[in-house]
Amino acid sequence: DTAVSQTPKYLVTQMGNDKSIKCEQNLGHDTMYWYKQDSKKFLKIMFSYNNKELIINETVPNRFSPKSPDKAHLNLHINSLELGDSAVYFCASSQGEWLAALGDEQFFGPGTRLTVL
Amino acid sequence: GNSVTQMEGPVTLSEEAFLTINCTYTATGYPSLFWYVQYPGEGLQLLLKATKADDKGSNKGFEATYRKETTSFHLEKGSVQVSDSAVYFCALTDYNNNDMRFGAGTRLTVKP
């Protein structure tokens, strides 16, 4: 049973396109996250949602828009893709409310490798 | 603001060698500290954590002690195996300031 799943695993697209990455967790967690990992493996948080409510929105272009239809899903939509958006995107989740979740383990999905041509 | 600094990699060791990966942090509050590991082609997995000063986290032979006086959380293992080859991330979460930070990651390669 996959705890945190992401689709697709690989995404290759042209500049200017709009694409979405889906994330689902079956752990019953209250908090979900999106991270971007660049080619040097540097990991940066982008968004955090707690019970469908946006908690963290780091300095991310507004072309990136998270959408949480329910507690178990946090999808990432990207408009007008740029070359610099090429990276691996990780979804994660943790138990509890946001503040309590800070001390909790995060469970990561396998990642989505996005390549913008 | 908060930050995490890890020793730069890559680190290459022979099997059964002793491992230390340094991690220091800057925090305005009282953070919890974590080590995550990322195996090739996979997402991150929690390796160990410590939530207050002097706590020691341990798992799979890895250890790290939360040192408030030196603001450090160095990862150690007495005898590494080829299967430990991965990227290791030090991280902190700061309850009081609603913040979390990851270090840049350190790639470890263990040769037989």
GROMACS .gro file of C-alpha atoms in nm:
model
  229
    1ASP     CA    1   0.000   0.000   0.000
    2THR     CA    2   0.146   0.330  -0.108
    3ALA     CA    3   0.127   0.592   0.167
    4VAL     CA    4   0.190   0.902  -0.045
    5SER     CA    5   0.150   0.869  -0.419
    6GLN     CA    6   0.216   1.115  -0.699
    7THR     CA    7   0.124   1.110  -1.064
    8PRO     CA    8   0.280   1.130  -1.309
    9LYS     CA    9   0.628   1.007  -1.221
   10TYR     CA   10   0.777   1.179  -1.524
   11LEU     CA   11   0.644   1.481  -1.708
   12VAL     CA   12   0.804   1.624  -2.019
   13THR     CA   13   0.643   1.929  -2.174
   14GLN     CA   14   0.704   2.240  -2.380
   15MET     CA   15   0.756   2.591  -2.247
   16GLY     CA   16   0.433   2.782  -2.211
   17ASN     CA   17   0.215   2.479  -2.143
   18ASP     CA   18  -0.003   2.428  -1.835
   19LYS     CA   19   0.036   2.106  -1.637
   20SER     CA   20  -0.080   1.946  -1.314
   21ILE     CA   21   0.077   1.701  -1.072
   22LYS     CA   22  -0.151   1.501  -0.846
   23CYS     CA   23  -0.080   1.387  -0.492
   24GLU     CA   24  -0.278   1.158  -0.266
   25GLN     CA   25  -0.207   1.029   0.083
   26ASN     CA   26  -0.390   0.740   0.249
   27LEU     CA   27  -0.243   0.796   0.595
   28GLY     CA   28  -0.524   1.009   0.731
   29HIS     CA   29  -0.282   1.298   0.780
   30ASP     CA   30  -0.404   1.654   0.825
   31THR     CA   31  -0.109   1.840   0.669
   32MET     CA   32   0.032   1.812   0.317
   33TYR     CA   33   0.324   1.984   0.147
   34TRP     CA   34   0.482   2.048  -0.190
   35TYR     CA   35   0.859   2.071  -0.228
   36LYS     CA   36   1.083   2.152  -0.524
   37GLN     CA   37   1.420   1.980  -0.553
   38ASP     CA   38   1.663   2.130  -0.801
   39SER     CA   39   1.940   1.959  -0.993
   40LYS     CA   40   2.181   2.010  -0.704
   41LYS     CA   41   1.942   1.828  -0.470
   42PHE     CA   42   1.852   2.145  -0.282
   43LEU     CA   43   1.504   2.098  -0.132
   44LYS     CA   44   1.275   2.394  -0.085
   45ILE     CA   45   0.923   2.398   0.054
   46MET     CA   46   0.667   2.562  -0.171
   47PHE     CA   47   0.330   2.515  -0.002
   48SER     CA   48   0.172   2.357   0.300
   49TYR     CA   49  -0.196   2.281   0.350
   50ASN     CA   50  -0.371   2.182   0.671
   51ASN     CA   51  -0.721   2.040   0.635
   52LYS     CA   52  -0.760   2.200   0.293
   53GLU     CA   53  -0.641   2.540   0.419
   54LEU     CA   54  -0.325   2.704   0.289
   55ILE     CA   55  -0.074   2.749   0.570
   56ILE     CA   56   0.259   2.815   0.401
   57ASN     CA   57   0.310   2.988   0.070
   58GLU     CA   58   0.676   3.052   0.021
   59THR     CA   59   0.809   3.286  -0.243
   60VAL     CA   60   0.681   3.095  -0.540
   61PRO     CA   61   0.566   3.247  -0.871
   62ASN     CA   62   0.189   3.279  -0.887
   63ARG     CA   63   0.200   3.050  -1.191
   64PHE     CA   64   0.207   2.775  -0.929
   65SER     CA   65  -0.131   2.711  -0.769
   66PRO     CA   66  -0.200   2.431  -0.521
   67LYS     CA   67  -0.547   2.286  -0.501
   68SER     CA   68  -0.679   2.070  -0.221
   69PRO     CA   69  -1.018   1.916  -0.306
   70ASP     CA   70  -1.014   1.719   0.021
   71LYS     CA   71  -0.782   1.640   0.308
   72ALA     CA   72  -0.623   1.345   0.128
   73HIS     CA   73  -0.532   1.529  -0.191
   74LEU     CA   74  -0.307   1.822  -0.273
   75ASN     CA   75  -0.256   1.885  -0.642
   76LEU     CA   76  -0.011   2.127  -0.796
   77HIS     CA   77  -0.106   2.320  -1.108
   78ILE     CA   78   0.157   2.511  -1.302
   79ASN     CA   79   0.068   2.767  -1.568
   80SER     CA   80   0.291   2.894  -1.848
   81LEU     CA   81   0.576   2.657  -1.774
   82GLU     CA   82   0.932   2.793  -1.795
   83LEU     CA   83   1.268   2.623  -1.839
   84GLY     CA   84   1.357   2.702  -1.479
   85ASP     CA   85   1.062   2.500  -1.355
   86SER     CA   86   1.246   2.181  -1.450
   87ALA     CA   87   1.303   1.995  -1.123
   88VAL     CA   88   1.177   1.707  -0.915
   89TYR     CA   89   0.862   1.794  -0.721
   90PHE     CA   90   0.786   1.607  -0.401
   91CYS     CA   91   0.459   1.584  -0.219
   92ALA     CA   92   0.464   1.501   0.153
   93SER     CA   93   0.226   1.467   0.445
   94SER     CA   94   0.240   1.466   0.823
   95GLN     CA   95  -0.002   1.397   1.103
   96GLY     CA   96  -0.178   1.661   1.308
   97GLU     CA   97  -0.241   2.030   1.283
   98TRP     CA   98   0.030   2.243   1.121
   99LEU     CA   99   0.198   2.358   1.441
  100ALA     CA  100   0.195   2.013   1.594
  101ALA     CA  101   0.305   1.871   1.265
  102LEU     CA  102   0.629   2.064   1.278
  103GLY     CA  103   0.772   1.805   1.514
  104ASP     CA  104   0.625   1.513   1.323
  105GLU     CA  105   0.780   1.292   1.063
  106GLN     CA  106   0.696   1.383   0.708
  107PHE     CA  107   0.614   1.106   0.463
  108PHE     CA  108   0.729   1.180   0.111
  109GLY     CA  109   0.597   1.067  -0.221
  110PRO     CA  110   0.833   0.923  -0.485
  111GLY     CA  111   0.860   1.252  -0.671
  112THR     CA  112   0.763   1.381  -1.014
  113ARG     CA  113   1.046   1.471  -1.247
  114LEU     CA  114   0.934   1.767  -1.457
  115THR     CA  115   1.133   1.855  -1.767
  116VAL     CA  116   1.044   2.169  -1.958
  117LEU     CA  117   1.183   2.187  -2.312
  118GLY     CA  118   1.583   3.374   1.042
  119ASN     CA  119   1.631   3.000   1.059
  120SER     CA  120   1.883   2.809   0.850
  121VAL     CA  121   2.055   2.473   0.823
  122THR     CA  122   2.411   2.423   0.701
  123GLN     CA  123   2.547   2.083   0.607
  124MET     CA  124   2.897   1.980   0.513
  125GLU     CA  125   2.944   1.981   0.141
  126GLY     CA  126   2.967   1.655  -0.038
  127PRO     CA  127   3.016   1.431  -0.201
  128VAL     CA  128   3.152   1.202   0.066
  129THR     CA  129   3.310   0.876  -0.048
  130LEU     CA  130   3.397   0.606   0.203
  131SER     CA  131   3.500   0.244   0.200
  132GLU     CA  132   3.270  -0.016   0.354
  133GLU     CA  133   3.299  -0.037   0.736
  134ALA     CA  134   3.446   0.313   0.761
  135PHE     CA  135   3.325   0.563   1.021
  136LEU     CA  136   3.085   0.828   0.896
  137THR     CA  137   3.030   1.182   1.017
  138ILE     CA  138   2.814   1.433   0.831
  139ASN     CA  139   2.817   1.772   1.000
  140CYS     CA  140   2.506   1.979   1.042
  141THR     CA  141   2.475   2.312   1.218
  142TYR     CA  142   2.170   2.530   1.249
  143THR     CA  143   2.059   2.882   1.324
  144ALA     CA  144   1.722   2.920   1.489
  145THR     CA  145   1.535   3.200   1.660
  146GLY     CA  146   1.314   2.957   1.850
  147TYR     CA  147   1.344   2.603   1.984
  148PRO     CA  148   1.355   2.376   1.683
  149SER     CA  149   1.309   2.006   1.635
  150LEU     CA  150   1.590   1.852   1.431
  151PHE     CA  151   1.575   1.574   1.175
  152TRP     CA  152   1.787   1.368   0.942
  153TYR     CA  153   1.620   1.244   0.627
  154VAL     CA  154   1.771   1.005   0.372
  155GLN     CA  155   1.698   0.992   0.000
  156TYR     CA  156   1.794   0.675  -0.183
  157PRO     CA  157   1.841   0.694  -0.561
  158GLY     CA  158   1.514   0.752  -0.742
  159GLU     CA  159   1.306   0.773  -0.426
  160GLY     CA  160   1.149   1.032  -0.198
  161LEU     CA  161   1.293   1.130   0.137
  162GLN     CA  162   1.250   0.905   0.439
  163LEU     CA  163   1.292   1.003   0.800
  164LEU     CA  164   1.610   0.854   0.942
  165LEU     CA  165   1.603   0.997   1.295
  166LYS     CA  166   1.494   1.300   1.491
  167ALA     CA  167   1.543   1.486   1.819
  168THR     CA  168   1.296   1.734   1.960
  169LYS     CA  169   1.490   1.897   2.244
  170ALA     CA  170   1.843   1.972   2.358
  171ASP     CA  171   2.060   1.672   2.453
  172ASP     CA  172   1.819   1.425   2.292
  173LYS     CA  173   1.985   1.155   2.084
  174GLY     CA  174   1.808   1.020   1.779
  175SER     CA  175   1.911   0.680   1.649
  176ASN     CA  176   1.804   0.438   1.378
  177LYS     CA  177   1.969   0.169   1.164
  178GLY     CA  178   2.304   0.229   1.333
  179PHE     CA  179   2.294   0.604   1.269
  180GLU     CA  180   2.300   0.850   1.559
  181ALA     CA  181   2.279   1.225   1.607
  182THR     CA  182   2.271   1.429   1.927
  183TYR     CA  183   2.094   1.765   1.959
  184ARG     CA  184   2.364   2.000   2.089
  185LYS     CA  185   2.220   2.337   2.176
  186GLU     CA  186   2.551   2.480   2.298
  187THR     CA  187   2.713   2.422   1.958
  188THR     CA  188   2.387   2.442   1.759
  189SER     CA  189   2.475   2.115   1.592
  190PHE     CA  190   2.315   1.784   1.498
  191HIS     CA  191   2.594   1.581   1.340
  192LEU     CA  192   2.508   1.244   1.188
  193GLU     CA  193   2.735   0.950   1.272
  194LYS     CA  194   2.758   0.582   1.195
  195GLY     CA  195   3.029   0.351   1.316
  196SER     CA  196   3.049   0.120   1.015
  197VAL     CA  197   2.889   0.215   0.684
  198GLN     CA  198   2.762  -0.031   0.425
  199VAL     CA  199   2.726  -0.002   0.050
  200SER     CA  200   2.349   0.014   0.103
  201ASP     CA  201   2.393   0.342   0.297
  202SER     CA  202   2.483   0.521  -0.027
  203ALA     CA  203   2.227   0.800  -0.054
  204VAL     CA  204   2.176   1.172  -0.007
  205TYR     CA  205   2.132   1.282   0.355
  206PHE     CA  206   1.939   1.593   0.453
  207CYS     CA  207   1.949   1.771   0.784
  208ALA     CA  208   1.631   1.965   0.865
  209LEU     CA  209   1.473   2.174   1.135
  210THR     CA  210   1.121   2.274   1.221
  211ASP     CA  211   1.055   2.574   1.443
  212TYR     CA  212   0.724   2.558   1.627
  213ASN     CA  213   0.737   2.914   1.756
  214ASN     CA  214   0.807   3.074   1.421
  215ASN     CA  215   0.601   2.843   1.200
  216ASP     CA  216   0.903   2.755   0.992
  217MET     CA  217   1.084   2.454   0.847
  218ARG     CA  218   1.419   2.438   0.668
  219PHE     CA  219   1.619   2.170   0.493
  220GLY     CA  220   1.994   2.165   0.444
  221ALA     CA  221   2.142   2.135   0.097
  222GLY     CA  222   2.195   1.759   0.126
  223THR     CA  223   2.515   1.555   0.141
  224ARG     CA  224   2.570   1.275  -0.105
  225LEU     CA  225   2.734   0.968   0.046
  226THR     CA  226   2.888   0.694  -0.168
  227VAL     CA  227   3.015   0.380   0.002
  228LYS     CA  228   3.247   0.156  -0.200
  229PRO     CA  229   3.295  -0.216  -0.134
   0.00000   0.00000   0.00000
